[in-house]
């Protein structure tokens, strides 16, 4: 029986490193938000990093130095980029500011999308969880730039990453705000002209997720629904792409008067 407890150390010909851009941080002000609230993206994120240290105490003896391992100390650093507030609604900056001012612990998840597996809407990814403080909230306001904060979260106690069997914990897609995993791949949805505009002075956005928009399969030329769909959107005449693009569900999402974008209790990036 093969021993699969040993780590793989060989560099293979098709070596691929763990993509740092697929490490994403999410948070929840669990001392303030209702239990039903899910995890929110911690803004648009630039570079991130973390430290895992233990103090070593050395005691000299006549024949050598005896060393003891001290307590664990951990920090998580995220360079957060703040979006323009949406209609002056509750946003990420003021959410973090309140947590900092009140000295609250917040729930912090380091999610590794390199490990993303499963199919929508039941995807999972490895995630490390900690209860952390926001000891400092610096504002970087460069000329012609975007306001950012290089936040160093201080982990209270020890982060939970693996269980007693040394297996990694996971977050379910249902644990996250709706559309989080898809939003990480795009800045905004594709739009029909009638999906976006203004109404009564407010910006209207009636765009739909990619899964519900009719697209043309670039291999077969057929109209299909959503990424990876194998079923034709127009089963009666799959070759007629012109009717699919004009009467498919993609255009139907743009109909209606729409409603203005409004703020809610969920902080924006």
Tab-separated table of C-alpha atoms in Angstrom:
chain	number	residue	atom	x	y	z
A	1	UNK	CA	0.000	0.000	0.000
A	2	UNK	CA	1.422	3.339	-1.020
A	3	UNK	CA	2.416	5.781	1.695
A	4	UNK	CA	0.566	9.010	0.844
A	5	UNK	CA	1.453	10.794	4.073
A	6	UNK	CA	4.719	12.114	2.696
A	7	UNK	CA	4.694	15.596	1.082
A	8	UNK	CA	5.547	15.733	-2.597
A	9	UNK	CA	8.900	17.516	-2.963
A	10	UNK	CA	9.809	16.754	-6.537
A	11	UNK	CA	9.633	19.487	-9.166
A	12	UNK	CA	7.669	18.000	-12.027
A	13	UNK	CA	8.009	19.029	-15.650
A	14	UNK	CA	4.524	20.552	-15.597
A	15	UNK	CA	5.099	22.421	-12.325
A	16	UNK	CA	2.486	25.066	-11.523
A	17	UNK	CA	2.758	27.269	-8.486
A	18	UNK	CA	-0.069	28.280	-6.161
A	19	UNK	CA	-1.527	31.479	-7.630
A	20	UNK	CA	-1.279	34.332	-5.113
A	21	UNK	CA	-3.983	36.274	-6.969
A	22	UNK	CA	-6.461	33.587	-5.969
A	23	UNK	CA	-6.077	34.299	-2.253
A	24	UNK	CA	-9.015	36.454	-1.200
A	25	UNK	CA	-10.088	37.795	2.195
A	26	UNK	CA	-13.656	38.037	3.455
A	27	UNK	CA	-15.016	39.383	6.714
A	28	UNK	CA	-18.066	39.732	8.931
A	29	UNK	CA	-18.626	42.016	11.908
A	30	UNK	CA	-20.065	39.189	13.973
A	31	UNK	CA	-20.325	41.378	17.088
A	32	UNK	CA	-22.602	43.732	15.143
A	33	UNK	CA	-24.299	41.844	12.292
A	34	UNK	CA	-27.202	39.372	12.527
A	35	UNK	CA	-26.452	35.648	12.503
A	36	UNK	CA	-28.166	35.329	9.097
A	37	UNK	CA	-25.668	37.677	7.417
A	38	UNK	CA	-23.036	36.039	5.241
A	39	UNK	CA	-19.358	36.841	4.649
A	40	UNK	CA	-18.509	39.974	2.629
A	41	UNK	CA	-15.585	40.611	0.302
A	42	UNK	CA	-12.979	42.802	2.012
A	43	UNK	CA	-13.020	45.363	-0.797
A	44	UNK	CA	-10.965	45.265	-3.946
A	45	UNK	CA	-7.690	43.757	-2.781
A	46	UNK	CA	-4.120	44.413	-3.802
A	47	UNK	CA	-1.217	42.547	-2.211
A	48	UNK	CA	-1.964	40.390	0.832
A	49	UNK	CA	0.289	38.584	3.268
A	50	UNK	CA	0.337	36.855	6.627
A	51	UNK	CA	2.762	36.088	9.422
A	52	UNK	CA	2.803	32.980	11.603
A	53	UNK	CA	5.443	33.267	14.298
A	54	UNK	CA	6.402	31.668	17.607
A	55	UNK	CA	8.824	33.178	20.059
A	56	UNK	CA	11.886	31.060	20.779
A	57	UNK	CA	13.480	31.277	24.198
A	58	UNK	CA	17.143	30.277	24.385
A	59	UNK	CA	18.940	29.099	27.497
A	60	UNK	CA	22.685	28.642	27.319
A	61	UNK	CA	24.193	25.520	28.846
A	62	UNK	CA	27.817	24.390	29.106
A	63	UNK	CA	27.440	22.090	26.127
A	64	UNK	CA	24.964	23.950	23.921
A	65	UNK	CA	21.852	26.080	23.811
A	66	UNK	CA	18.510	24.680	24.918
A	67	UNK	CA	15.516	26.237	23.194
A	68	UNK	CA	11.868	26.386	24.054
A	69	UNK	CA	8.942	27.248	21.807
A	70	UNK	CA	6.747	30.125	22.936
A	71	UNK	CA	3.223	31.213	22.096
A	72	UNK	CA	1.837	31.580	18.567
A	73	UNK	CA	1.459	35.096	17.162
A	74	UNK	CA	-0.324	35.778	13.859
A	75	UNK	CA	-1.112	38.780	11.671
A	76	UNK	CA	-2.977	39.068	8.378
A	77	UNK	CA	-2.210	42.031	6.113
A	78	UNK	CA	-4.558	43.142	3.319
A	79	UNK	CA	-4.051	46.176	1.083
A	80	UNK	CA	-7.699	47.210	0.732
A	81	UNK	CA	-8.833	49.421	-2.161
A	82	UNK	CA	-12.057	51.309	-1.451
A	83	UNK	CA	-14.706	51.724	-4.152
A	84	UNK	CA	-16.657	54.928	-4.604
A	85	UNK	CA	-19.579	54.812	-2.123
A	86	UNK	CA	-22.845	53.813	-3.800
A	87	UNK	CA	-25.389	56.611	-3.294
A	88	UNK	CA	-23.676	57.479	0.004
A	89	UNK	CA	-24.927	54.197	1.435
A	90	UNK	CA	-23.221	52.114	4.099
A	91	UNK	CA	-19.863	51.089	2.703
A	92	UNK	CA	-16.788	49.070	3.624
A	93	UNK	CA	-14.731	52.016	4.893
A	94	UNK	CA	-17.256	53.047	7.529
A	95	UNK	CA	-17.860	49.412	8.462
A	96	UNK	CA	-14.156	48.973	9.206
A	97	UNK	CA	-14.001	52.393	10.868
A	98	UNK	CA	-16.784	51.434	13.291
A	99	UNK	CA	-15.085	48.127	14.116
A	100	UNK	CA	-11.802	49.972	14.730
A	101	UNK	CA	-13.409	52.719	16.836
A	102	UNK	CA	-15.342	50.240	19.004
A	103	UNK	CA	-12.437	47.823	19.335
A	104	UNK	CA	-14.528	44.976	17.944
A	105	UNK	CA	-13.337	41.534	16.966
A	106	UNK	CA	-14.301	40.714	13.380
A	107	UNK	CA	-14.501	37.370	11.631
A	108	UNK	CA	-11.792	37.107	8.966
A	109	UNK	CA	-11.557	34.348	6.349
A	110	UNK	CA	-8.541	33.741	4.126
A	111	UNK	CA	-10.007	31.861	1.161
A	112	UNK	CA	-7.776	29.981	-1.279
A	113	UNK	CA	-9.541	29.851	-4.635
A	114	UNK	CA	-6.766	27.601	-5.940
A	115	UNK	CA	-8.700	24.873	-4.118
A	116	UNK	CA	-12.126	25.800	-5.519
A	117	UNK	CA	-14.064	22.669	-6.465
A	118	UNK	CA	-17.600	21.496	-7.115
A	119	UNK	CA	-20.271	23.002	-9.340
A	120	UNK	CA	-22.402	26.107	-8.933
A	121	UNK	CA	-24.205	26.746	-6.598
A	122	UNK	CA	-22.424	24.238	-4.339
A	123	UNK	CA	-18.778	25.157	-4.830
A	124	UNK	CA	-16.308	24.968	-1.939
A	125	UNK	CA	-12.829	26.284	-1.204
A	126	UNK	CA	-10.348	25.922	1.637
A	127	UNK	CA	-10.572	28.767	4.133
A	128	UNK	CA	-8.721	29.776	7.279
A	129	UNK	CA	-10.781	31.558	9.941
A	130	UNK	CA	-9.736	33.911	12.695
A	131	UNK	CA	-11.269	36.395	15.077
A	132	UNK	CA	-9.164	39.507	14.582
A	133	UNK	CA	-8.821	43.102	15.683
A	134	UNK	CA	-8.319	46.119	13.424
A	135	UNK	CA	-5.691	47.995	15.477
A	136	UNK	CA	-4.885	50.562	12.799
A	137	UNK	CA	-6.918	52.061	9.938
A	138	UNK	CA	-4.484	54.102	7.814
A	139	UNK	CA	-5.699	56.170	4.868
A	140	UNK	CA	-3.440	56.373	1.815
A	141	UNK	CA	-4.621	59.266	-0.363
A	142	UNK	CA	-2.161	59.608	-3.241
A	143	UNK	CA	-2.644	62.415	-5.743
A	144	UNK	CA	-4.752	61.198	-8.641
A	145	UNK	CA	-5.116	57.832	-6.946
A	146	UNK	CA	-7.732	55.784	-5.128
A	147	UNK	CA	-8.077	55.725	-1.343
A	148	UNK	CA	-6.520	52.571	0.104
A	149	UNK	CA	-5.708	51.152	3.515
A	150	UNK	CA	-2.922	48.712	4.228
A	151	UNK	CA	-4.630	46.862	7.059
A	152	UNK	CA	-2.806	44.580	9.456
A	153	UNK	CA	-5.309	42.426	11.309
A	154	UNK	CA	-4.140	41.077	14.661
A	155	UNK	CA	-5.360	37.515	15.156
A	156	UNK	CA	-6.846	36.906	18.586
A	157	UNK	CA	-5.674	33.537	19.903
A	158	UNK	CA	-4.831	31.132	17.070
A	159	UNK	CA	-6.333	30.998	13.602
A	160	UNK	CA	-8.380	27.889	12.729
A	161	UNK	CA	-7.010	26.376	9.532
A	162	UNK	CA	-6.952	22.595	10.005
A	163	UNK	CA	-8.779	20.181	12.274
A	164	UNK	CA	-7.251	17.586	14.594
A	165	UNK	CA	-6.843	15.228	11.627
A	166	UNK	CA	-4.791	17.932	9.864
A	167	UNK	CA	-7.460	18.392	7.202
A	168	UNK	CA	-8.304	21.872	5.896
A	169	UNK	CA	-11.572	23.614	6.739
A	170	UNK	CA	-13.755	24.780	3.823
A	171	UNK	CA	-16.239	27.547	3.101
A	172	UNK	CA	-19.364	26.689	1.133
A	173	UNK	CA	-20.660	28.966	-1.606
A	174	UNK	CA	-23.790	29.443	0.507
A	175	UNK	CA	-21.623	31.025	3.235
A	176	UNK	CA	-20.828	33.996	1.001
A	177	UNK	CA	-22.801	37.003	-0.172
A	178	UNK	CA	-24.686	36.166	-3.368
A	179	UNK	CA	-22.496	36.199	-6.457
A	180	UNK	CA	-19.186	36.621	-4.618
A	181	UNK	CA	-17.349	33.852	-6.460
A	182	UNK	CA	-18.526	35.191	-9.816
A	183	UNK	CA	-17.872	38.829	-8.932
A	184	UNK	CA	-14.230	37.985	-8.304
A	185	UNK	CA	-13.838	37.285	-12.036
A	186	UNK	CA	-15.517	40.438	-13.369
A	187	UNK	CA	-16.058	44.083	-12.491
A	188	UNK	CA	-19.600	44.248	-13.857
A	189	UNK	CA	-22.164	42.190	-15.768
A	190	UNK	CA	-22.597	42.197	-19.524
A	191	UNK	CA	-25.485	44.529	-20.410
A	192	UNK	CA	-28.133	45.105	-23.040
A	193	UNK	CA	-28.652	48.835	-23.736
A	194	UNK	CA	-32.017	48.697	-21.973
A	195	UNK	CA	-30.451	47.179	-18.826
A	196	UNK	CA	-28.571	50.284	-17.739
A	197	UNK	CA	-29.318	54.003	-17.615
A	198	UNK	CA	-30.885	56.621	-15.398
A	199	UNK	CA	-34.390	57.012	-14.050
A	200	UNK	CA	-35.600	59.869	-11.866
A	201	UNK	CA	-32.016	60.916	-11.278
A	202	UNK	CA	-30.900	57.470	-10.094
A	203	UNK	CA	-28.632	55.016	-11.899
A	204	UNK	CA	-30.530	51.869	-12.891
A	205	UNK	CA	-28.745	48.530	-13.308
A	206	UNK	CA	-30.946	45.609	-14.365
A	207	UNK	CA	-28.127	43.405	-15.609
A	208	UNK	CA	-28.274	39.673	-14.936
A	209	UNK	CA	-25.705	37.062	-14.026
A	210	UNK	CA	-23.940	35.257	-16.883
A	211	UNK	CA	-25.814	32.038	-16.100
A	212	UNK	CA	-29.128	33.551	-17.247
A	213	UNK	CA	-27.991	35.289	-20.438
A	214	UNK	CA	-28.318	33.785	-23.905
A	215	UNK	CA	-24.934	33.492	-25.601
A	216	UNK	CA	-23.726	32.002	-28.861
A	217	UNK	CA	-21.583	28.888	-28.657
A	218	UNK	CA	-18.467	29.862	-30.619
A	219	UNK	CA	-17.924	26.239	-31.688
A	220	UNK	CA	-21.398	25.172	-32.829
A	221	UNK	CA	-22.982	28.561	-33.513
A	222	UNK	CA	-25.995	27.614	-31.399
A	223	UNK	CA	-27.614	29.881	-28.823
A	224	UNK	CA	-27.122	28.466	-25.330
A	225	UNK	CA	-27.891	29.542	-21.787
A	226	UNK	CA	-25.017	30.412	-19.524
A	227	UNK	CA	-21.435	29.130	-19.266
A	228	UNK	CA	-20.976	25.499	-20.195
A	229	UNK	CA	-24.632	24.970	-21.068
A	230	UNK	CA	-25.172	21.970	-23.322
A	231	UNK	CA	-28.805	22.673	-24.104
A	232	UNK	CA	-29.795	24.959	-26.952
A	233	UNK	CA	-31.685	28.085	-25.931
A	234	UNK	CA	-33.973	27.641	-28.950
A	235	UNK	CA	-34.605	23.897	-29.222
A	236	UNK	CA	-37.127	24.257	-32.048
A	237	UNK	CA	-34.585	25.869	-34.353
A	238	UNK	CA	-31.120	25.789	-32.795
A	239	UNK	CA	-29.448	27.027	-35.956
A	240	UNK	CA	-31.331	30.313	-35.893
A	241	UNK	CA	-28.997	32.452	-33.873
A	242	UNK	CA	-30.643	35.697	-34.964
A	243	UNK	CA	-33.945	34.872	-33.265
A	244	UNK	CA	-32.143	33.684	-30.148
A	245	UNK	CA	-30.294	36.943	-29.759
A	246	UNK	CA	-33.395	39.079	-30.206
A	247	UNK	CA	-35.977	37.074	-28.262
A	248	UNK	CA	-33.901	35.027	-25.795
A	249	UNK	CA	-34.012	35.450	-22.096
A	250	UNK	CA	-30.994	37.695	-22.233
A	251	UNK	CA	-33.014	40.522	-23.752
A	252	UNK	CA	-35.980	39.844	-21.501
A	253	UNK	CA	-33.880	40.746	-18.456
A	254	UNK	CA	-33.604	44.251	-19.805
A	255	UNK	CA	-37.351	44.798	-20.018
A	256	UNK	CA	-39.365	46.575	-17.390
A	257	UNK	CA	-38.999	49.940	-15.773
A	258	UNK	CA	-36.317	48.734	-13.384
A	259	UNK	CA	-35.496	50.094	-10.001
A	260	UNK	CA	-32.736	52.435	-8.879
A	261	UNK	CA	-29.678	51.061	-7.197
A	262	UNK	CA	-30.217	51.473	-3.472
A	263	UNK	CA	-28.070	50.961	-0.428
A	264	UNK	CA	-28.717	48.117	1.986
A	265	UNK	CA	-27.286	46.699	5.151
A	266	UNK	CA	-24.526	44.881	3.286
A	267	UNK	CA	-21.374	46.969	2.963
A	268	UNK	CA	-20.144	47.560	-0.548
A	269	UNK	CA	-16.540	46.971	-1.515
